[in-house]
mmCIF file of C-alpha atoms in Angstrom:
data_model
loop_
_atom_site.group_PDB
_atom_site.id
_atom_site.type_symbol
_atom_site.label_atom_id
_atom_site.label_comp_id
_atom_site.label_asym_id
_atom_site.label_seq_id
_atom_site.Cartn_x
_atom_site.Cartn_y
_atom_site.Cartn_z
ATOM 1 C CA MET K 1 9.743 48.591 -37.475
ATOM 2 C CA GLU K 2 12.600 46.730 -35.873
ATOM 3 C CA ASN K 3 12.897 43.082 -36.826
ATOM 4 C CA PRO K 4 12.671 40.626 -33.922
ATOM 5 C CA GLY K 5 15.939 39.082 -32.879
ATOM 6 C CA LEU K 6 16.819 35.464 -33.401
ATOM 7 C CA VAL K 7 17.163 33.292 -30.322
ATOM 8 C CA VAL K 8 20.232 31.098 -30.558
ATOM 9 C CA HIS K 9 21.175 28.371 -28.094
ATOM 10 C CA GLY K 10 24.521 27.454 -26.686
ATOM 11 C CA GLN K 11 25.427 23.916 -25.760
ATOM 12 C CA ALA K 12 23.108 22.543 -23.088
ATOM 13 C CA ALA K 13 25.492 20.002 -21.567
ATOM 14 C CA PRO K 14 28.180 22.428 -20.310
ATOM 15 C CA PHE K 15 25.491 24.746 -18.946
ATOM 16 C CA SER K 16 23.811 21.883 -17.078
ATOM 17 C CA THR K 17 27.159 20.660 -15.744
ATOM 18 C CA ALA K 18 28.047 24.104 -14.437
ATOM 19 C CA LEU K 19 24.747 24.503 -12.612
ATOM 20 C CA ARG K 20 24.931 20.975 -11.244
ATOM 21 C CA SER K 21 28.281 21.863 -9.681
ATOM 22 C CA LEU K 22 26.436 24.354 -7.443
ATOM 23 C CA VAL K 23 24.282 21.656 -5.819
ATOM 24 C CA ASN K 24 25.168 21.572 -2.105
ATOM 25 C CA ASN K 25 28.030 23.936 -2.782
ATOM 26 C CA PRO K 26 28.599 26.464 0.035
ATOM 27 C CA GLN K 27 30.242 28.931 -2.396
ATOM 28 C CA TYR K 28 27.904 31.926 -2.806
ATOM 29 C CA SER K 29 25.219 29.979 -0.943
ATOM 30 C CA ASP K 30 22.732 32.111 0.943
ATOM 31 C CA VAL K 31 20.516 29.441 2.472
ATOM 32 C CA CYS K 32 21.273 26.300 4.466
ATOM 33 C CA PHE K 33 18.913 23.389 5.036
ATOM 34 C CA VAL K 34 19.142 20.870 7.855
ATOM 35 C CA VAL K 35 17.810 17.732 6.231
ATOM 36 C CA GLY K 36 16.653 14.291 7.347
ATOM 37 C CA GLN K 37 16.928 12.480 10.627
ATOM 38 C CA GLU K 38 20.707 12.773 10.388
ATOM 39 C CA ARG K 39 20.293 16.591 10.361
ATOM 40 C CA GLN K 40 22.780 16.971 7.544
ATOM 41 C CA GLU K 41 23.549 20.467 6.289
ATOM 42 C CA VAL K 42 22.744 21.114 2.621
ATOM 43 C CA PHE K 43 23.677 24.414 0.961
ATOM 44 C CA ALA K 44 21.642 26.093 -1.749
ATOM 45 C CA HIS K 45 20.946 29.383 -3.472
ATOM 46 C CA ARG K 46 17.779 31.186 -2.565
ATOM 47 C CA CYS K 47 17.079 32.918 -5.885
ATOM 48 C CA LEU K 48 17.401 29.715 -7.930
ATOM 49 C CA LEU K 49 15.130 27.696 -5.672
ATOM 50 C CA ALA K 50 12.528 30.454 -5.503
ATOM 51 C CA CYS K 51 12.308 30.939 -9.277
ATOM 52 C CA ARG K 52 12.126 27.188 -9.947
ATOM 53 C CA CYS K 53 9.684 26.046 -7.270
ATOM 54 C CA ASN K 54 6.698 27.759 -5.671
ATOM 55 C CA PHE K 55 7.134 25.680 -2.519
ATOM 56 C CA PHE K 56 10.587 27.136 -1.889
ATOM 57 C CA GLN K 57 9.418 30.602 -2.875
ATOM 58 C CA ARG K 58 6.833 30.483 -0.112
ATOM 59 C CA LEU K 59 9.217 28.785 2.305
ATOM 60 C CA LEU K 60 12.117 31.194 1.840
ATOM 61 C CA GLY K 61 10.195 34.418 1.339
ATOM 62 C CA THR K 62 10.860 37.122 -1.188
ATOM 63 C CA GLU K 63 13.883 38.688 0.505
ATOM 64 C CA PRO K 64 16.585 37.316 2.790
ATOM 65 C CA GLY K 65 16.559 38.548 6.354
ATOM 66 C CA PRO K 66 19.354 40.619 7.873
ATOM 67 C CA GLY K 67 22.593 38.894 8.778
ATOM 68 C CA VAL K 68 23.236 35.192 8.367
ATOM 69 C CA PRO K 69 19.916 33.391 7.748
ATOM 70 C CA SER K 70 18.949 30.625 10.147
ATOM 71 C CA PRO K 71 19.056 27.050 8.800
ATOM 72 C CA VAL K 72 15.776 25.769 7.365
ATOM 73 C CA VAL K 73 14.928 22.442 8.990
ATOM 74 C CA LEU K 74 13.368 19.769 6.737
ATOM 75 C CA SER K 75 13.523 16.695 8.941
ATOM 76 C CA THR K 76 11.031 14.484 7.087
ATOM 77 C CA VAL K 77 12.779 14.271 3.730
ATOM 78 C CA PRO K 78 15.829 11.965 3.435
ATOM 79 C CA THR K 79 19.040 13.708 2.489
ATOM 80 C CA GLU K 80 19.564 11.753 -0.742
ATOM 81 C CA ALA K 81 16.032 12.524 -1.926
ATOM 82 C CA PHE K 82 16.456 16.219 -1.144
ATOM 83 C CA LEU K 83 19.737 16.344 -3.061
ATOM 84 C CA ALA K 84 17.971 14.737 -6.034
ATOM 85 C CA VAL K 85 15.321 17.469 -5.881
ATOM 86 C CA LEU K 86 18.049 20.145 -5.860
ATOM 87 C CA GLU K 87 19.792 18.455 -8.790
ATOM 88 C CA PHE K 88 16.582 18.648 -10.803
ATOM 89 C CA LEU K 89 15.957 22.286 -9.843
ATOM 90 C CA TYR K 90 19.501 23.335 -10.754
ATOM 91 C CA ALA K 91 20.126 21.245 -13.883
ATOM 92 C CA ASN K 92 16.611 20.226 -14.996
ATOM 93 C CA SER K 93 17.773 16.619 -14.969
ATOM 94 C CA VAL K 94 18.257 14.095 -12.219
ATOM 95 C CA THR K 95 19.939 10.760 -11.568
ATOM 96 C CA LEU K 96 17.390 8.314 -10.140
ATOM 97 C CA HIS K 97 18.094 5.060 -8.300
ATOM 98 C CA ARG K 98 15.746 2.167 -7.679
ATOM 99 C CA TYR K 99 16.358 2.140 -3.926
ATOM 100 C CA SER K 100 15.533 5.842 -3.438
ATOM 101 C CA VAL K 101 13.163 6.778 -6.255
ATOM 102 C CA LEU K 102 10.049 6.497 -4.075
ATOM 103 C CA GLU K 103 11.513 9.010 -1.623
ATOM 104 C CA VAL K 104 12.279 11.370 -4.501
ATOM 105 C CA LEU K 105 8.738 10.837 -5.825
ATOM 106 C CA THR K 106 7.303 11.665 -2.405
ATOM 107 C CA ALA K 107 9.339 14.865 -2.228
ATOM 108 C CA ALA K 108 8.314 15.837 -5.754
ATOM 109 C CA VAL K 109 4.640 15.458 -4.868
ATOM 110 C CA GLU K 110 4.994 17.378 -1.606
ATOM 111 C CA TYR K 111 6.927 20.222 -3.286
ATOM 112 C CA GLY K 112 4.551 20.424 -6.259
ATOM 113 C CA LEU K 113 7.201 19.528 -8.855
ATOM 114 C CA GLU K 114 4.970 18.021 -11.536
ATOM 115 C CA GLU K 115 7.704 17.325 -14.084
ATOM 116 C CA LEU K 116 9.920 15.588 -11.550
ATOM 117 C CA ARG K 117 6.924 13.599 -10.329
ATOM 118 C CA GLU K 118 6.251 12.320 -13.858
ATOM 119 C CA LEU K 119 9.915 11.407 -14.348
ATOM 120 C CA CYS K 120 9.865 9.433 -11.094
ATOM 121 C CA LEU K 121 6.623 7.663 -12.013
ATOM 122 C CA GLU K 122 8.050 6.657 -15.381
ATOM 123 C CA PHE K 123 11.176 5.313 -13.697
ATOM 124 C CA VAL K 124 9.205 3.372 -11.053
ATOM 125 C CA MET K 125 7.122 1.701 -13.775
ATOM 126 C CA LYS K 126 10.331 0.492 -15.441
ATOM 127 C CA VAL K 127 12.068 -0.882 -12.332
ATOM 128 C CA LEU K 128 9.011 -2.249 -10.470
ATOM 129 C CA ASP K 129 9.741 -5.639 -8.913
ATOM 130 C CA VAL K 130 8.550 -7.843 -6.060
ATOM 131 C CA GLU K 131 10.590 -6.047 -3.412
ATOM 132 C CA LEU K 132 9.513 -2.584 -4.538
ATOM 133 C CA VAL K 133 5.872 -3.073 -5.470
ATOM 134 C CA CYS K 134 4.225 -2.832 -2.035
ATOM 135 C CA GLU K 135 6.216 0.257 -1.104
ATOM 136 C CA ALA K 136 5.212 1.803 -4.429
ATOM 137 C CA LEU K 137 1.582 0.886 -3.766
ATOM 138 C CA GLN K 138 1.726 2.639 -0.397
ATOM 139 C CA VAL K 139 3.050 5.823 -2.021
ATOM 140 C CA ALA K 140 0.402 5.607 -4.748
ATOM 141 C CA VAL K 141 -2.438 5.266 -2.241
ATOM 142 C CA THR K 142 -1.065 7.971 0.051
ATOM 143 C CA PHE K 143 -0.854 10.579 -2.718
ATOM 144 C CA GLY K 144 -3.713 9.423 -4.948
ATOM 145 C CA LEU K 145 -1.502 8.355 -7.862
ATOM 146 C CA GLY K 146 -4.107 6.273 -9.686
ATOM 147 C CA PRO K 147 -2.035 4.937 -12.614
ATOM 148 C CA LEU K 148 0.757 3.815 -10.282
ATOM 149 C CA GLN K 149 -1.753 2.133 -7.961
ATOM 150 C CA GLU K 150 -3.282 0.229 -10.895
ATOM 151 C CA ARG K 151 0.161 -0.852 -12.095
ATOM 152 C CA CYS K 152 1.122 -2.058 -8.606
ATOM 153 C CA ILE K 153 -2.114 -4.023 -8.152
ATOM 154 C CA ALA K 154 -1.634 -5.687 -11.545
ATOM 155 C CA PHE K 155 1.937 -6.625 -10.593
ATOM 156 C CA ILE K 156 0.815 -8.064 -7.256
ATOM 157 C CA GLU K 157 -1.894 -10.061 -9.035
ATOM 158 C CA ALA K 158 0.759 -11.627 -11.262
ATOM 159 C CA HIS K 159 3.257 -12.245 -8.420
ATOM 160 C CA SER K 160 0.921 -12.724 -5.468
ATOM 161 C CA GLN K 161 2.750 -15.335 -3.418
ATOM 162 C CA GLU K 162 6.098 -13.543 -3.649
ATOM 163 C CA ALA K 163 4.627 -10.109 -2.899
ATOM 164 C CA LEU K 164 2.770 -11.343 0.187
ATOM 165 C CA ARG K 165 6.064 -12.468 1.730
ATOM 166 C CA THR K 166 7.837 -9.131 1.429
ATOM 167 C CA ARG K 167 8.522 -6.666 4.197
ATOM 168 C CA GLY K 168 6.716 -4.020 2.146
ATOM 169 C CA PHE K 169 3.479 -6.012 2.353
ATOM 170 C CA LEU K 170 3.705 -6.229 6.139
ATOM 171 C CA GLU K 171 4.210 -2.457 6.330
ATOM 172 C CA LEU K 172 1.217 -1.503 4.171
ATOM 173 C CA SER K 173 -1.403 0.719 5.733
ATOM 174 C CA ALA K 174 -4.941 -0.626 5.947
ATOM 175 C CA SER K 175 -6.056 1.726 3.159
ATOM 176 C CA ALA K 176 -3.305 0.366 0.889
ATOM 177 C CA LEU K 177 -4.022 -3.272 1.760
ATOM 178 C CA LEU K 178 -7.743 -3.021 0.996
ATOM 179 C CA PRO K 179 -7.437 -2.758 -2.820
ATOM 180 C CA VAL K 180 -5.163 -5.818 -2.779
ATOM 181 C CA LEU K 181 -7.683 -7.917 -0.848
ATOM 182 C CA ARG K 182 -10.519 -6.732 -3.094
ATOM 183 C CA SER K 183 -8.821 -7.983 -6.244
ATOM 184 C CA ASP K 184 -10.385 -10.981 -7.996
ATOM 185 C CA LYS K 185 -7.162 -11.861 -9.818
ATOM 186 C CA LEU K 186 -4.709 -12.685 -7.043
ATOM 187 C CA CYS K 187 -2.739 -15.844 -7.803
ATOM 188 C CA VAL K 188 -2.950 -17.181 -4.264
ATOM 189 C CA ASP K 189 -5.354 -19.447 -2.441
ATOM 190 C CA GLU K 190 -7.722 -17.813 0.032
ATOM 191 C CA ALA K 191 -6.252 -19.694 3.003
ATOM 192 C CA GLU K 192 -2.822 -18.252 2.189
ATOM 193 C CA LEU K 193 -4.361 -14.795 1.940
ATOM 194 C CA VAL K 194 -5.891 -15.180 5.395
ATOM 195 C CA LYS K 195 -2.473 -16.199 6.718
ATOM 196 C CA ALA K 196 -0.852 -13.171 5.071
ATOM 197 C CA ALA K 197 -3.483 -10.868 6.570
ATOM 198 C CA ARG K 198 -2.815 -12.333 10.006
ATOM 199 C CA ASN K 199 0.939 -11.744 9.635
ATOM 200 C CA TRP K 200 0.220 -8.180 8.508
ATOM 201 C CA ALA K 201 -2.007 -7.590 11.553
ATOM 202 C CA ARG K 202 0.638 -9.016 13.911
ATOM 203 C CA VAL K 203 3.213 -6.507 12.682
ATOM 204 C CA GLY K 204 0.749 -3.654 13.009
ATOM 205 C CA ALA K 205 -0.246 -4.806 16.487
ATOM 206 C CA ALA K 206 3.391 -4.837 17.600
ATOM 207 C CA VAL K 207 4.061 -1.361 16.189
ATOM 208 C CA LEU K 208 0.837 0.224 17.433
ATOM 209 C CA GLU K 209 0.675 -1.784 20.682
ATOM 210 C CA ARG K 210 -2.917 -2.787 19.963
ATOM 211 C CA PRO K 211 -4.651 -6.201 19.768
ATOM 212 C CA VAL K 212 -4.280 -8.126 16.508
ATOM 213 C CA ALA K 213 -8.059 -8.285 15.979
ATOM 214 C CA GLU K 214 -8.376 -4.528 16.442
ATOM 215 C CA VAL K 215 -5.666 -3.824 13.874
ATOM 216 C CA ALA K 216 -7.185 -6.343 11.451
ATOM 217 C CA ALA K 217 -10.751 -5.003 11.772
ATOM 218 C CA PRO K 218 -10.609 -2.580 8.786
ATOM 219 C CA VAL K 219 -9.438 -5.262 6.340
ATOM 220 C CA VAL K 220 -10.770 -8.567 7.646
ATOM 221 C CA ARG K 221 -14.159 -8.065 6.012
ATOM 222 C CA GLU K 222 -12.439 -8.347 2.632
ATOM 223 C CA LEU K 223 -11.263 -11.895 3.383
ATOM 224 C CA ARG K 224 -13.547 -14.248 1.492
ATOM 225 C CA LEU K 225 -14.155 -16.787 4.221
ATOM 226 C CA ALA K 226 -16.932 -18.346 2.178
ATOM 227 C CA LEU K 227 -14.228 -19.724 -0.120
ATOM 228 C CA LEU K 228 -12.474 -21.731 2.580
ATOM 229 C CA ALA K 229 -12.966 -25.460 2.820
ATOM 230 C CA PRO K 230 -14.422 -26.896 6.048
ATOM 231 C CA ALA K 231 -10.976 -28.126 7.118
ATOM 232 C CA GLU K 232 -9.526 -24.663 6.554
ATOM 233 C CA LEU K 233 -12.330 -23.093 8.582
ATOM 234 C CA SER K 234 -11.647 -25.547 11.386
ATOM 235 C CA ALA K 235 -7.981 -24.574 11.330
ATOM 236 C CA LEU K 236 -8.989 -20.916 11.397
ATOM 237 C CA GLU K 237 -11.186 -21.622 14.420
ATOM 238 C CA GLU K 238 -8.251 -23.160 16.273
ATOM 239 C CA GLN K 239 -6.018 -20.204 15.395
ATOM 240 C CA ASN K 240 -8.667 -17.787 16.594
ATOM 241 C CA ARG K 241 -8.784 -19.523 19.972
ATOM 242 C CA GLN K 242 -5.137 -18.639 20.430
ATOM 243 C CA GLU K 243 -5.093 -15.309 18.612
ATOM 244 C CA PRO K 244 -8.416 -13.653 17.661
ATOM 245 C CA LEU K 245 -8.458 -12.256 14.142
ATOM 246 C CA ILE K 246 -12.009 -12.483 12.760
ATOM 247 C CA PRO K 247 -14.721 -10.528 14.607
ATOM 248 C CA VAL K 248 -17.510 -12.426 16.354
ATOM 249 C CA ARG K 249 -20.843 -12.994 14.618
ATOM 250 C CA THR K 250 -19.297 -13.196 11.148
ATOM 251 C CA ARG K 251 -21.553 -14.931 8.636
ATOM 252 C CA VAL K 252 -20.082 -17.001 5.864
ATOM 253 C CA PRO K 253 -22.608 -17.948 3.167
ATOM 254 C CA GLY K 254 -22.271 -20.580 0.493
ATOM 255 C CA LEU K 255 -20.600 -23.387 2.446
ATOM 256 C CA ARG K 256 -21.861 -26.950 2.891
ATOM 257 C CA SER K 257 -23.231 -27.682 6.343
ATOM 258 C CA THR K 258 -21.354 -30.218 8.423
ATOM 259 C CA LEU K 259 -24.469 -31.117 10.389
ATOM 260 C CA PRO K 260 -26.165 -34.478 9.744
ATOM 261 C CA ARG K 261 -29.275 -34.340 7.579
ATOM 262 C CA GLY K 262 -32.355 -33.438 9.562
ATOM 263 C CA ASP K 263 -30.463 -31.889 12.463
ATOM 264 C CA GLU K 264 -31.154 -28.291 13.230
ATOM 265 C CA GLU K 265 -28.306 -25.888 13.524
ATOM 266 C CA PRO K 266 -27.939 -24.714 17.109
ATOM 267 C CA GLY K 267 -28.248 -21.087 18.058
ATOM 268 C CA PRO K 268 -25.148 -19.059 18.792
ATOM 269 C CA LEU K 269 -23.417 -19.840 22.039
ATOM 270 C CA PRO K 270 -22.510 -17.039 24.444
ATOM 271 C CA GLY K 271 -19.310 -15.392 23.246
ATOM 272 C CA ASP K 272 -19.261 -17.500 20.071
ATOM 273 C CA PHE K 273 -17.749 -16.551 16.746
ATOM 274 C CA GLY K 274 -20.789 -17.634 14.707
ATOM 275 C CA LEU K 275 -20.612 -18.412 10.985
ATOM 276 C CA HIS K 276 -24.325 -18.226 10.412
ATOM 277 C CA GLY K 277 -26.745 -19.647 7.885
ATOM 278 C CA ASP K 278 -28.632 -16.475 7.096
ATOM 279 C CA PRO K 279 -29.192 -15.706 3.418
ATOM 280 C CA PRO K 280 -26.893 -13.221 1.759
ATOM 281 C CA SER K 281 -28.048 -9.677 1.344
ATOM 282 C CA PRO K 282 -29.240 -8.442 -2.082
ATOM 283 C CA THR K 283 -25.975 -6.559 -2.525
ATOM 284 C CA GLY K 284 -23.980 -9.782 -2.455
ATOM 285 C CA GLY K 285 -22.755 -9.546 1.107
ATOM 286 C CA ALA K 286 -24.178 -10.807 4.357
ATOM 287 C CA ASP K 287 -25.300 -9.022 7.486
ATOM 288 C CA CYS K 288 -22.462 -9.887 9.821
ATOM 289 C CA GLY K 289 -23.306 -7.989 12.935
ATOM 290 C CA GLY K 290 -21.075 -5.096 11.871
ATOM 291 C CA VAL K 291 -18.829 -7.083 9.512
ATOM 292 C CA GLU K 292 -19.869 -7.686 5.922
ATOM 293 C CA VAL K 293 -18.399 -10.785 4.294
ATOM 294 C CA PRO K 294 -18.430 -10.732 0.483
ATOM 295 C CA CYS K 295 -20.243 -13.558 -1.294
ATOM 296 C CA PRO K 296 -18.200 -14.100 -4.487
ATOM 297 C CA THR K 297 -19.035 -16.768 -7.053
ATOM 298 C CA GLU K 298 -15.389 -17.393 -7.847
ATOM 299 C CA ARG K 299 -12.340 -18.118 -5.754
ATOM 300 C CA ARG K 300 -8.695 -17.392 -6.057
ATOM 301 C CA CYS K 301 -6.243 -20.234 -6.439
ATOM 302 C CA GLY K 302 -2.516 -20.649 -6.658
ATOM 303 C CA GLN K 303 -2.525 -21.264 -10.413
ATOM 304 C CA GLY K 304 -4.091 -17.895 -11.117
ATOM 305 C CA ARG K 305 -7.380 -19.399 -12.299
ATOM 306 C CA THR K 306 -10.877 -18.950 -10.951
ATOM 307 C CA VAL K 307 -13.092 -21.903 -10.104
ATOM 308 C CA GLN K 308 -16.834 -21.734 -9.728
ATOM 309 C CA ALA K 309 -18.094 -22.447 -6.200
ATOM 310 C CA ALA K 310 -16.053 -22.607 -3.053
ATOM 311 C CA LYS K 311 -13.930 -25.545 -1.984
ATOM 312 C CA GLY K 312 -16.146 -28.102 -0.272
ATOM 313 C CA ASN K 313 -19.142 -27.144 -2.414
ATOM 314 C CA PRO K 314 -20.462 -29.107 -5.388
ATOM 315 C CA ALA K 315 -18.833 -28.444 -8.726
ATOM 316 C CA PRO K 316 -20.984 -26.887 -11.445
ATOM 317 C CA GLY K 317 -23.459 -29.437 -12.811
ATOM 318 C CA SER K 318 -23.234 -31.837 -9.847
ATOM 319 C CA PRO K 319 -26.204 -32.573 -7.534
ATOM 320 C CA PRO K 320 -26.626 -30.044 -4.759
ATOM 321 C CA PHE K 321 -25.772 -30.955 -1.190
ATOM 322 C CA SER K 322 -28.660 -31.925 1.008
ATOM 323 C CA GLY K 323 -29.415 -30.193 4.249
ATOM 324 C CA PRO K 324 -28.800 -26.569 5.145
ATOM 325 C CA SER K 325 -26.909 -24.516 2.574
ATOM 326 C CA PHE K 326 -24.789 -22.638 5.085
ATOM 327 C CA GLN K 327 -22.156 -23.894 7.472
ATOM 328 C CA MET K 328 -22.140 -22.862 11.119
ATOM 329 C CA ILE K 329 -18.929 -23.082 13.070
ATOM 330 C CA HIS K 330 -18.855 -21.865 16.662
ATOM 331 C CA PHE K 331 -15.667 -20.056 17.639
ATOM 332 C CA ARG K 332 -15.909 -20.471 21.401
ATOM 333 C CA ASN K 333 -14.525 -18.232 24.125
ATOM 334 C CA LEU K 334 -13.105 -15.614 21.807
ATOM 335 C CA GLY K 335 -15.058 -12.573 22.844
ATOM 336 C CA GLY K 336 -15.761 -9.644 20.564
ATOM 337 C CA ILE K 337 -13.773 -6.749 19.275
#
């Protein structure tokens, strides 16, 4: 019986360097890609791509066609990200940069390159900062990358005020913004969060050419209006007269009434934005005529602490306010959405 041979390995570095030299090298290339919005030509080698990646195997087919093959157009992937993918496929290593790693990560997910995806995720975790975090959150939500989403939310919780001022925050999709607004650990006061949500909706309204209130509708129910002080609610009312944000008939439980003792709260006026005095639902929210407003027992604040009861309400252990337990504020002449 013949003895099995012994596998011996040459030096990996020269081999990797030689293969890396073939990236975007027209010599012996048998496939050309037209990549990105700039429609830049990128040269590659069909057999190497097909044996390394199932996506390219399906894309390129098993055999080249007759004559010179037509360029393969990949207009959605940026050129630098595509070159990084080729570098990994050729040399099994890749040079990542903070400013482009999310584009490489996106390409890795779309092309089914699990190892490259994990390398990108590891790199993102190391370089995550205020300017990058919201863009990373968007990628995580888009592709269901749970660990990255959790890491981004935790970072935003620790750097809330800075993150809310970034361009990345304004460009979040509604589905990516929702987990941020649902967090109980944001180090920002609720009034500032309402302001940030309004700025976000303004950008979306300008891009989509839709009303601000319509763009804000999917996320506005996560704003904890019950945690605003009466003065802040009054300011919100004035803002809504000029630029509607909160839907009509929104009920905000847990706030002290501004009506004198013994007076009855008036019914809703025609076209009013009513913050009603109905009891909260058993699930902790309130029936808001299509918008459910959460009824938390704690509020966010700029120091990163939580304080029992909303601003304007009695502190724990103090006598309760007299009169109705809910505040009604009429937002006149706003109409509905």
